[in-house]
Amino acid sequence: MLKNYFNIIYFLLTIKKIGETCQPLLFAMLLEYFNNTIQLSQALLIAFIISVIGLFCGALDQYYFFNLERVSLRIRLACFGLIYRKVMFQI
């Protein structure tokens, strides 16, 4: 079950990185609207996609960094426990 959980997280992070990579390309396409090369409906669609990518990345970052902080706290606590045991057995 834990393996499936990590597979889902890795999949979402991959989608996030693809979205972050595509955002500058979408901005370049959006700037073409001001050169009158694309229509307003296409520009609005591109702006909507940029907004959705931004919201998705923000929500996923918050979830990812929260879990990352939890894991780092557990690792820190385990290291402190090992150091404490090492010091106590040497006395």
Short mmCIF file of C-alpha atoms in Angstrom, two decimals:
data_model
loop_
_atom_site.label_atom_id
_atom_site.label_comp_id
_atom_site.label_asym_id
_atom_site.label_seq_id
_atom_site.Cartn_x
_atom_site.Cartn_y
_atom_site.Cartn_z
CA MET A 1 0.00 0.00 0.00
CA LEU A 2 2.82 2.40 0.85
CA LYS A 3 4.45 1.68 -2.50
CA ASN A 4 1.26 2.71 -4.33
CA TYR A 5 1.16 5.91 -2.28
CA PHE A 6 4.69 6.82 -3.35
CA ASN A 7 3.89 5.96 -6.98
CA ILE A 8 0.97 8.40 -6.89
CA ILE A 9 3.17 11.11 -5.35
CA TYR A 10 5.89 10.57 -7.97
CA PHE A 11 3.30 10.68 -10.74
CA LEU A 12 1.87 13.97 -9.43
CA LEU A 13 5.36 15.45 -9.09
CA THR A 14 6.11 14.43 -12.69
CA ILE A 15 2.92 16.14 -13.88
CA LYS A 16 3.92 19.22 -11.84
CA LYS A 17 7.37 19.38 -13.46
CA ILE A 18 5.85 19.00 -16.92
CA GLY A 19 3.44 21.83 -16.12
CA GLU A 20 6.25 24.06 -14.86
CA THR A 21 8.20 23.35 -18.03
CA CYS A 22 5.25 24.19 -20.27
CA GLN A 23 4.37 27.45 -18.52
CA PRO A 24 6.99 29.63 -20.30
CA LEU A 25 5.88 28.20 -23.64
CA LEU A 26 2.29 29.04 -22.81
CA PHE A 27 3.30 32.58 -21.82
CA ALA A 28 5.03 32.96 -25.19
CA MET A 29 1.86 31.79 -26.93
CA LEU A 30 -0.19 34.22 -24.85
CA LEU A 31 2.03 37.12 -25.90
CA GLU A 32 1.18 36.34 -29.52
CA TYR A 33 -2.31 37.65 -28.80
CA PHE A 34 -0.89 41.16 -28.53
CA ASN A 35 0.67 40.78 -31.99
CA ASN A 36 -2.83 39.92 -33.32
CA THR A 37 -1.74 36.44 -34.43
CA ILE A 38 -4.24 34.46 -32.29
CA GLN A 39 -7.85 35.11 -31.40
CA LEU A 40 -9.24 36.21 -28.04
CA SER A 41 -10.83 32.81 -27.33
CA GLN A 42 -7.47 31.06 -27.78
CA ALA A 43 -5.76 33.62 -25.55
CA LEU A 44 -8.37 33.12 -22.84
CA LEU A 45 -7.94 29.35 -23.05
CA ILE A 46 -4.17 29.68 -22.70
CA ALA A 47 -4.59 32.04 -19.74
CA PHE A 48 -6.96 29.56 -18.10
CA ILE A 49 -4.46 26.70 -18.58
CA ILE A 50 -1.67 28.83 -17.06
CA SER A 51 -3.90 29.57 -14.05
CA VAL A 52 -4.80 25.91 -13.54
CA ILE A 53 -1.15 24.89 -13.72
CA GLY A 54 -0.27 27.56 -11.16
CA LEU A 55 -2.99 26.43 -8.76
CA PHE A 56 -2.05 22.77 -9.15
CA CYS A 57 1.63 23.48 -8.55
CA GLY A 58 0.87 25.59 -5.48
CA ALA A 59 -1.41 22.98 -3.94
CA LEU A 60 1.02 20.15 -4.64
CA ASP A 61 4.00 22.08 -3.29
CA GLN A 62 2.22 22.68 0.00
CA TYR A 63 1.31 18.99 0.36
CA TYR A 64 4.76 17.81 -0.73
CA PHE A 65 6.70 20.15 1.57
CA PHE A 66 4.48 19.28 4.55
CA ASN A 67 5.28 15.58 4.13
CA LEU A 68 8.93 16.39 3.52
CA GLU A 69 9.07 18.27 6.84
CA ARG A 70 7.46 15.31 8.61
CA VAL A 71 10.04 12.90 7.20
CA SER A 72 12.92 15.21 8.06
CA LEU A 73 11.63 15.55 11.63
CA ARG A 74 11.49 11.77 11.98
CA ILE A 75 15.04 11.39 10.65
CA ARG A 76 16.31 14.11 13.00
CA LEU A 77 14.60 12.47 15.97
CA ALA A 78 16.09 9.08 15.07
CA CYS A 79 19.59 10.59 14.83
CA PHE A 80 19.21 12.33 18.19
CA GLY A 81 18.04 9.05 19.73
CA LEU A 82 21.08 7.22 18.38
CA ILE A 83 23.43 9.91 19.68
CA TYR A 84 21.71 9.85 23.08
CA ARG A 85 22.08 6.06 23.34
CA LYS A 86 25.70 6.23 22.29
CA VAL A 87 26.48 8.85 24.94
CA MET A 88 24.55 7.02 27.69
CA PHE A 89 26.31 3.69 27.10
CA GLN A 90 29.76 5.28 27.22
CA ILE A 91 29.23 6.67 30.73
#
